[in-house]
Short mmCIF file of C-alpha atoms in Angstrom, two decimals:
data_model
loop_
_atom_site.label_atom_id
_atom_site.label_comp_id
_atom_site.label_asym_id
_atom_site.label_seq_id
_atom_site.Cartn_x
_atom_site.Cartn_y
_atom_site.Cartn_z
CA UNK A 1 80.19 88.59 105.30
CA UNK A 2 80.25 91.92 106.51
CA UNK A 3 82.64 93.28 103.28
CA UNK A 4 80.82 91.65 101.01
CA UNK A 5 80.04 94.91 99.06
CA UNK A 6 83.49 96.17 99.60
CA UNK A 7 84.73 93.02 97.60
CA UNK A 8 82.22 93.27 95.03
CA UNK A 9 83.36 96.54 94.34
CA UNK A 10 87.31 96.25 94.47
CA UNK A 11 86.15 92.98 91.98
CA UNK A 12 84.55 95.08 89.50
CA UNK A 13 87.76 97.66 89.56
CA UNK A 14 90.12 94.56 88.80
CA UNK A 15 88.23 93.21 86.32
CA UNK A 16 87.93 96.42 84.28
CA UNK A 17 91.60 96.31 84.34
CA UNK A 18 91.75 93.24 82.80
CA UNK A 19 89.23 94.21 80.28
CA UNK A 20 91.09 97.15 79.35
CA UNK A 21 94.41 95.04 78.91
CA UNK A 22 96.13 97.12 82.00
CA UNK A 23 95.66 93.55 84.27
CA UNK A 24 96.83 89.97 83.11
CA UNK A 25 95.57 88.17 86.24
CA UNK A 26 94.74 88.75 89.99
CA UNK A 27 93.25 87.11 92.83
CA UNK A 28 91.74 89.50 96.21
CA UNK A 29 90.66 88.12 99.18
CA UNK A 30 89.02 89.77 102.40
CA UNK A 31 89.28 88.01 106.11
CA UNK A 32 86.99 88.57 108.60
CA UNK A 33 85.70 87.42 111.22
CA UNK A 34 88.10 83.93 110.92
CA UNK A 35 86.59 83.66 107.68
CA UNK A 36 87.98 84.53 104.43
CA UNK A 37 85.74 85.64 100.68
CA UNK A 38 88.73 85.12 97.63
CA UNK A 39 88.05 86.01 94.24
CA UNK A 40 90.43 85.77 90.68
CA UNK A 41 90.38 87.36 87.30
CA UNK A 42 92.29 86.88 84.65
CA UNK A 43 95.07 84.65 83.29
CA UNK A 44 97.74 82.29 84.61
CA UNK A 45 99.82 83.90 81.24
CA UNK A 46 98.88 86.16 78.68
CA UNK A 47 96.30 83.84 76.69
CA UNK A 48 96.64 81.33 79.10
CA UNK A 49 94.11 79.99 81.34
CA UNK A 50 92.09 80.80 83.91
CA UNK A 51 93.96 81.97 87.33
CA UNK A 52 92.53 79.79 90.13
CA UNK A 53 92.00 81.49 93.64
CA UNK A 54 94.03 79.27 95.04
CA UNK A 55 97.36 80.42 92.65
CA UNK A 56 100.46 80.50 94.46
CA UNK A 57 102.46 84.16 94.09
CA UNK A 58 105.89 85.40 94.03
CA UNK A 59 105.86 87.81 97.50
CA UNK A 60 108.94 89.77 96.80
CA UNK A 61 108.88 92.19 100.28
CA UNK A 62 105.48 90.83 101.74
CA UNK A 63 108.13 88.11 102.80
CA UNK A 64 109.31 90.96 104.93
CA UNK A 65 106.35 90.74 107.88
CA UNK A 66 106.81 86.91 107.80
CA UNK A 67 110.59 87.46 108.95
CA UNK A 68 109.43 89.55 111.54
CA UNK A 69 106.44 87.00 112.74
CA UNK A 70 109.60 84.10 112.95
CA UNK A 71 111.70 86.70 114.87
CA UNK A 72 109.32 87.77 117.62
CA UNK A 73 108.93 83.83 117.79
CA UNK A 74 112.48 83.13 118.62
CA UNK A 75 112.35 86.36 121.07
CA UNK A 76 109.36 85.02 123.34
CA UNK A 77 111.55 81.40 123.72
CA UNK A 78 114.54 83.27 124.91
CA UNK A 79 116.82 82.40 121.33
CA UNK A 80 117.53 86.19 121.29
CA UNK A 81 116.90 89.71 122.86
CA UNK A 82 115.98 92.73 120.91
CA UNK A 83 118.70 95.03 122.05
CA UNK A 84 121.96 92.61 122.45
CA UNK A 85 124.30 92.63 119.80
CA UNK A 86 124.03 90.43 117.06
CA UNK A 87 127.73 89.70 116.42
CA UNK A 88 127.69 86.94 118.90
CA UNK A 89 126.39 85.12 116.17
CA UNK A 90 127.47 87.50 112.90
CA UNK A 91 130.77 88.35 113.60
CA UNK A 92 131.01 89.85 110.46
CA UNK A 93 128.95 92.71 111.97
CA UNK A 94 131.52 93.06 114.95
CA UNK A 95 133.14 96.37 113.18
CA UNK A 96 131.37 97.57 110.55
CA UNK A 97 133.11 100.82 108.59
CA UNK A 98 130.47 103.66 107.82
CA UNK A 99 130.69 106.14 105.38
CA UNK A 100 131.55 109.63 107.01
CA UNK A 101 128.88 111.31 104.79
CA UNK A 102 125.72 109.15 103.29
CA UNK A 103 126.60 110.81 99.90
CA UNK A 104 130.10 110.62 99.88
CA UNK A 105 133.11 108.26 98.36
CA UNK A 106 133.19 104.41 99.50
CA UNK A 107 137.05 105.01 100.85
CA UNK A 108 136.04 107.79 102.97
CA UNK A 109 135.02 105.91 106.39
CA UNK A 110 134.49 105.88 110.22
CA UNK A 111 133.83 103.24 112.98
CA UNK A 112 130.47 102.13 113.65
CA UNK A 113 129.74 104.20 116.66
CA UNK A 114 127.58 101.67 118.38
CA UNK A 115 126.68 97.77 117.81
CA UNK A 116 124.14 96.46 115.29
CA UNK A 117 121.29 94.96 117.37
CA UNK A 118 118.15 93.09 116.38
CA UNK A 119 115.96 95.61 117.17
CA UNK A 120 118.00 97.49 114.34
CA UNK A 121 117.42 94.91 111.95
CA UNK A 122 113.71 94.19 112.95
CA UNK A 123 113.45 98.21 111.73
CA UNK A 124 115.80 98.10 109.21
CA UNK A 125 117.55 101.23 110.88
CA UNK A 126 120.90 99.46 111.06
CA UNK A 127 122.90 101.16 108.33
CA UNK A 128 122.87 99.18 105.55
CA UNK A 129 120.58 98.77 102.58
CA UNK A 130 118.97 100.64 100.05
CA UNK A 131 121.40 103.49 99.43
CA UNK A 132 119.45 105.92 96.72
CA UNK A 133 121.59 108.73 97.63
CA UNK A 134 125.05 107.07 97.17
CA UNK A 135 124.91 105.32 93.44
CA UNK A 136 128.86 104.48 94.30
CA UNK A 137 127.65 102.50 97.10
CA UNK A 138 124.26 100.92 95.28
CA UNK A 139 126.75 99.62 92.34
CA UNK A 140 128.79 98.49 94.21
CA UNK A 141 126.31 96.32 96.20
CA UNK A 142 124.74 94.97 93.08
CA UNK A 143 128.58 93.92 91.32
CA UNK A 144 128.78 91.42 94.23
CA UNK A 145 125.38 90.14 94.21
CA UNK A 146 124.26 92.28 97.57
CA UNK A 147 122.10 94.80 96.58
CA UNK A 148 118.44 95.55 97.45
CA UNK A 149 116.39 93.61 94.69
CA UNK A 150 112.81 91.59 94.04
CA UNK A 151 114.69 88.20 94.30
CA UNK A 152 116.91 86.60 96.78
CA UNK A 153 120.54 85.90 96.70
CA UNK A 154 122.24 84.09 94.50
CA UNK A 155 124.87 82.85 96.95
CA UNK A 156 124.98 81.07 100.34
CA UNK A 157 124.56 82.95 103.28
CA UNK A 158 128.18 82.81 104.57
CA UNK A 159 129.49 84.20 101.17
CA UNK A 160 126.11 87.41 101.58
CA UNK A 161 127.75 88.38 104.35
CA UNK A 162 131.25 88.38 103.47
CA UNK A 163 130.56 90.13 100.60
CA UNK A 164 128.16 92.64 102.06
CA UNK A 165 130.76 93.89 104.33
CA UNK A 166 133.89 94.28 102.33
CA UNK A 167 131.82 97.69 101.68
CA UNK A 168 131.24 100.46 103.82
CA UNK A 169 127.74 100.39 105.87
CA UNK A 170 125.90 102.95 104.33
CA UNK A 171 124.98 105.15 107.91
CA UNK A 172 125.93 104.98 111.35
CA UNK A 173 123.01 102.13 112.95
CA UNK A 174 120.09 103.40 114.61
CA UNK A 175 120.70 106.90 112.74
CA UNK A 176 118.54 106.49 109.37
CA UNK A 177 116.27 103.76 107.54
CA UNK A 178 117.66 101.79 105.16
CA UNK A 179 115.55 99.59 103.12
CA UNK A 180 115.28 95.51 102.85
CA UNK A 181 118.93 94.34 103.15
CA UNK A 182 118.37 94.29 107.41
CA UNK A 183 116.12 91.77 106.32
CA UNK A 184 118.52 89.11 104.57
CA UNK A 185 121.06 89.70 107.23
CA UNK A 186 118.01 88.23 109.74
CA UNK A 187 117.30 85.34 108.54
CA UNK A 188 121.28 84.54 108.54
CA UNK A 189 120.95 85.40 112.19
CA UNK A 190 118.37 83.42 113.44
CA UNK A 191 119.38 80.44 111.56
CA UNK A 192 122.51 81.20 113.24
CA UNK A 193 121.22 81.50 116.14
CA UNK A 194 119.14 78.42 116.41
CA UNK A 195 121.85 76.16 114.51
CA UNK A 196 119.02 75.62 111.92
CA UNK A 197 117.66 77.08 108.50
CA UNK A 198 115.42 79.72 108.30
CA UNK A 199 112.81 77.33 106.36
CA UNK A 200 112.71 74.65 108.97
CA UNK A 201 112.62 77.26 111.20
CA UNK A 202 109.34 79.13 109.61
CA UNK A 203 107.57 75.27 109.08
CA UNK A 204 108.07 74.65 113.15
CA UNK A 205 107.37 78.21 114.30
CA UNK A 206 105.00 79.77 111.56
CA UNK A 207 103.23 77.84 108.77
CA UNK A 208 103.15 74.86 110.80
CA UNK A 209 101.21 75.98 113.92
CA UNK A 210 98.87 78.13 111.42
CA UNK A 211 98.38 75.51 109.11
CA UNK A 212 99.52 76.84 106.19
CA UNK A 213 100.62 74.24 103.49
CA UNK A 214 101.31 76.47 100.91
CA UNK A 215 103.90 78.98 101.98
CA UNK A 216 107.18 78.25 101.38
CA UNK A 217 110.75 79.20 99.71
CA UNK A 218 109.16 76.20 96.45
CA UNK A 219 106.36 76.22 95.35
CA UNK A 220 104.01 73.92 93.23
CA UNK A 221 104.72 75.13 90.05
CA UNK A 222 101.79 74.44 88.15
CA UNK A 223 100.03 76.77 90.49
CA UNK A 224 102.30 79.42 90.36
CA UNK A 225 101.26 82.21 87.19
CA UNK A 226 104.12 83.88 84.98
CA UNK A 227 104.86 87.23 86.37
CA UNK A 228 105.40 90.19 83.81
CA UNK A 229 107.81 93.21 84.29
CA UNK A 230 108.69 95.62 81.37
CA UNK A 231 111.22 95.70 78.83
CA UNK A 232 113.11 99.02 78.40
CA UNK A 233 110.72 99.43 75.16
CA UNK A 234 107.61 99.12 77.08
CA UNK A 235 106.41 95.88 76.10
CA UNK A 236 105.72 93.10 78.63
CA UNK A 237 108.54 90.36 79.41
CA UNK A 238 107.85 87.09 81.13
CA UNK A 239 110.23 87.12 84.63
CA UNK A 240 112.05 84.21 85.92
CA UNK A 241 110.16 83.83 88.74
CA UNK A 242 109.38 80.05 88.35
CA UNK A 243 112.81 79.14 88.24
CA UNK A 244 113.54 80.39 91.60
CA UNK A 245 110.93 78.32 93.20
CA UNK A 246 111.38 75.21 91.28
CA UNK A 247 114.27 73.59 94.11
CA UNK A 248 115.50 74.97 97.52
CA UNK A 249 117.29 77.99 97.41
CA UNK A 250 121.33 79.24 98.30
CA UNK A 251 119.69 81.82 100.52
CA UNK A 252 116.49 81.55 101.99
CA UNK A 253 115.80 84.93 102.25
CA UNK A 254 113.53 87.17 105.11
CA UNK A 255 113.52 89.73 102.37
CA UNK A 256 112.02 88.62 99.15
CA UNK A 257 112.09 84.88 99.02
CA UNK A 258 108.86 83.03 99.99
CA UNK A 259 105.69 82.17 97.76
CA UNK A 260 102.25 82.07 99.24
CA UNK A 261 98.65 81.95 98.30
CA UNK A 262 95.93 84.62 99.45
CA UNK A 263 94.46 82.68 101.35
CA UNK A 264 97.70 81.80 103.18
CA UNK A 265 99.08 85.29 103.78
CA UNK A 266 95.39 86.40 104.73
CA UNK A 267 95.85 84.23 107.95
CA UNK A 268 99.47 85.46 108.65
CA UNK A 269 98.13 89.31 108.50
CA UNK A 270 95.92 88.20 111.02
CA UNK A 271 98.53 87.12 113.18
CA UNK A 272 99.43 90.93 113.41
CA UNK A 273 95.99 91.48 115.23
CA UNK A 274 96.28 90.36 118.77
CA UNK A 275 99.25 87.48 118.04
CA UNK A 276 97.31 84.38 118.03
CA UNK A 277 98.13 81.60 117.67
CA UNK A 278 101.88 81.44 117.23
CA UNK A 279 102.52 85.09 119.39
CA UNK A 280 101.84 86.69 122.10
CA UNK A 281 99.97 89.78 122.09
CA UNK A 282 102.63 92.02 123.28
CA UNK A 283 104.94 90.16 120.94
CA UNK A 284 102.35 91.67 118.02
CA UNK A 285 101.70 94.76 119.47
CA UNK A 286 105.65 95.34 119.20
CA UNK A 287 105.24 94.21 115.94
CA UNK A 288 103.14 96.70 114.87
CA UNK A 289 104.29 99.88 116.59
CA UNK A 290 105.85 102.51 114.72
CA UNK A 291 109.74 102.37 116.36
CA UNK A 292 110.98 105.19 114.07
CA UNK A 293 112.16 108.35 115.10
CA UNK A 294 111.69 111.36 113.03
CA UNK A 295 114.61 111.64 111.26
CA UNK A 296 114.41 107.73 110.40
CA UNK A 297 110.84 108.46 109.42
CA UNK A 298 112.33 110.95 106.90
CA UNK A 299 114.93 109.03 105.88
CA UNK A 300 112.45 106.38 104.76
CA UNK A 301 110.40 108.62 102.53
CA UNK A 302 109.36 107.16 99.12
CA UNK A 303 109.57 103.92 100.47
CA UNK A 304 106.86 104.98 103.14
CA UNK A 305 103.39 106.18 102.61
CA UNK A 306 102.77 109.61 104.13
CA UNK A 307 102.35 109.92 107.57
CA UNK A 308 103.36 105.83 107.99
CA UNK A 309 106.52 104.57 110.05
CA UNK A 310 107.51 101.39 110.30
CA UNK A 311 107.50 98.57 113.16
CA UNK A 312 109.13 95.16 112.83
CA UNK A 313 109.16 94.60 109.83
CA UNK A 314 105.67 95.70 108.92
CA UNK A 315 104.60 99.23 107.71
CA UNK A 316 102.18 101.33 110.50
CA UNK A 317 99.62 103.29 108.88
CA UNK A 318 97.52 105.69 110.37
CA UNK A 319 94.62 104.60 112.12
CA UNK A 320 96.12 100.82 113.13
CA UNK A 321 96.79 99.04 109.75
CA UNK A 322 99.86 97.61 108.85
CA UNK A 323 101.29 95.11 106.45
CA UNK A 324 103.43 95.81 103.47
CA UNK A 325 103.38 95.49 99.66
CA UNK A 326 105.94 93.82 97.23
CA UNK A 327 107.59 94.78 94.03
CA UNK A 328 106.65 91.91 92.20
CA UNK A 329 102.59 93.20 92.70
CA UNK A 330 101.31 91.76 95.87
CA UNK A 331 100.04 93.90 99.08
CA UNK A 332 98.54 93.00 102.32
CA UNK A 333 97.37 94.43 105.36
CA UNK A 334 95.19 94.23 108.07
CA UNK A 335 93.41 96.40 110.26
CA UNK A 336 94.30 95.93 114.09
CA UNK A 337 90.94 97.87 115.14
CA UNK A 338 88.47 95.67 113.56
CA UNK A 339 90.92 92.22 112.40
CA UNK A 340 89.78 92.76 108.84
CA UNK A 341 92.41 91.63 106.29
CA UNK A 342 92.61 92.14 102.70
CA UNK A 343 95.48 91.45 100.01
CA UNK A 344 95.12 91.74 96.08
CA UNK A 345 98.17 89.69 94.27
CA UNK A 346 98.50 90.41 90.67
CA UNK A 347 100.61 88.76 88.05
CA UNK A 348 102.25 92.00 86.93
CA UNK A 349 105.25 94.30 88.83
CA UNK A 350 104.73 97.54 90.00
CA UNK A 351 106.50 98.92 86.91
CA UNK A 352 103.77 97.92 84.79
CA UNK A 353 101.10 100.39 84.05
CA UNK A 354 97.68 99.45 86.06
CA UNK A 355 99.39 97.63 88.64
CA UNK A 356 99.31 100.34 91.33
CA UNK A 357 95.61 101.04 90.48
CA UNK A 358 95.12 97.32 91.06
CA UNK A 359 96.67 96.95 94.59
CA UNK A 360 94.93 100.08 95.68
CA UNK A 361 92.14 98.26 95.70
CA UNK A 362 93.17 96.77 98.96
CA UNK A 363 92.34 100.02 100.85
CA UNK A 364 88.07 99.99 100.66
CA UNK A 365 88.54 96.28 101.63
CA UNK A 366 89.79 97.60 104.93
CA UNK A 367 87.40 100.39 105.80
#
């Protein structure tokens, strides 16, 4: 295949890694042409053995472009419109309190000067989310279980949302971008929507019409590697990430809750291409648009890569690739212009030294 040399190369980057002790394990793949070249290093666990190509990851935020694939879905059957309100179906969202200043204390408030719509969500511009600038606000999300994090919710989605708005929304909607939360409130709303859950929802719209067995909110455990973060000393820790796939979840979350192989999220990237075969391919050029305005844009920096925006769900790049990368160390993207995919998954989080050399990798795969 055409980036056959490309691979090679981002291969012999991520295996140095591992020899130097920076890497525990990774697998890379490259899709082209409808066909896909997957490759692994390293370790299931430290000393452990072998990780198979076929090992199924934690996606922390790559779940992100998934929720935004299901959306679009339920959009082109008429479920829901991009610009209605969504508290026909969250009425929790009806009359949101904002803070008067982004920075300022959680009793100081205002109305909500217009409605939260989908289209806010699908661009995570409606007001609520990461909050970096107010640590008032970001505590107080996280003491109830709501704040922005690498796993989903611990409680049902009924109880999110009650929670989640006994605070203050963090801007007035369509103003800013705040990150990830948007995207737990949408999977509440189009399970609401469609009287369903969000998994049966992804199975009939997404993984089932593109085949993909192993993408899901469990996850065969004996394929699934231990993922390392860092203990405040430094040293590696083993995360809980098994656990959370081991049985259904509370929340299904849009945000940070699905497992999937390479070769898996290879074919939903290329989904973002022209649509086919579970959109249309207006449906994915939406997708893939950059909807921000400038001061959203700016807003959304350190979060976004220079000169990116963001579409529906999906980061836009420069040049026409998009796709995202998650906490946990996974990235994916694809490039619209010529269809080629690529994603490296490693075993480590972003915290731990290497790991952003590792997923940079992804970029020669694309050129």
């Amino acid at each position: 295949m055409a980036r056959s040399m490309e691979l090679s190369r981002a291969v012999d980057v991520l295996d140095a890694l591992v020899d130097d002790g920076r890497l525990g394990g990774y697998v890379c793949g490259v899709r082209e042409g409808g066909s896909a070249r997957i490759v692994a290093g390293g370790t299931r666990h430290v000393g452990g053995p072998a990780l198979a190509e076929d090992a199924v990851f934690p996606l922390s935020s790559n779940t992100k472009p998934i929720g935004g694939l299901l959306a679009m879905r339920l959009v082109e059957r008429g479920v829901l419109t991009l610009d209605d309100a969504v508290d026909t179906h969250l009425p929790e969202l009806a009359a949101p309190r904002v803070l008067t200043e982004p920075d300022g204390p959680l009793g100081e408030t205002v109305p909500a000067e217009r409605p939260v719509t989908l289209r806010h969500l699908l661009t995570m511009t409606a007001g609520v989310g990461w909050a970096g600038e107010n640590p008032a606000l970001s505590e107080a999300m996280s003491a109830r279980g709501v704040g922005p994090g690498p796993y989903a919710p611990t409680v049902g989605p009924d109880e999110y949302l009650r929670r989640l708005t006994e605070l203050p929304f963090a801007g007035q909607p369509g103003r800013g971008w705040w990150y990830h939360t948007s995207s737990d409130i949408l999977g509440v709303l189009l399970a609401r929507a469609t009287g369903s859950t969000v998994g049966a929802l992804l199975a009939e719209h997404v993984t089932g019409p593109l085949g993909l067995t192993d993408t899901g909110f469990t996850a065969d455990l004996s394929r699934l590697p231990t993922s390392y973060g860092l203990r405040p000393d430094g040293r590696l820790q083993p995360l809980d990430t098994a656990a959370r796939f081991a049985a259904p979840p509370v929340f299904e979350s849009l945000a940070c809750g699905l497992a999937a192989t390479v070769g898996d999220y290879l074919e939903l990237l290329g989904v973002l291409v022209d649509g086919g075969p579970v959109l249309d391919a207006e449906s994915a050029r939406l997708m893939t648009t950059d909807h921000l305005t400038e001061p959203q844009r700016a807003s959304g920096e350190g979060f976004l890569g220079p000169g990116c925006g963001y579409g529906f769900q999906v980061e836009v790049r420069p040049g026409g690739v998009v796709g995202w990368a998650g906490g946990l160390g996974t990235s994916g993207y694809v490039d619209r212009v010529s269809g080629r995919a690529a994603a490296v998954f490693t075993t480590q989080s972003y915290d731990v030294p290497g790991t952003a050399e590792a997923l940079e990798t992804v970029w020669p795969l694309l050129r």
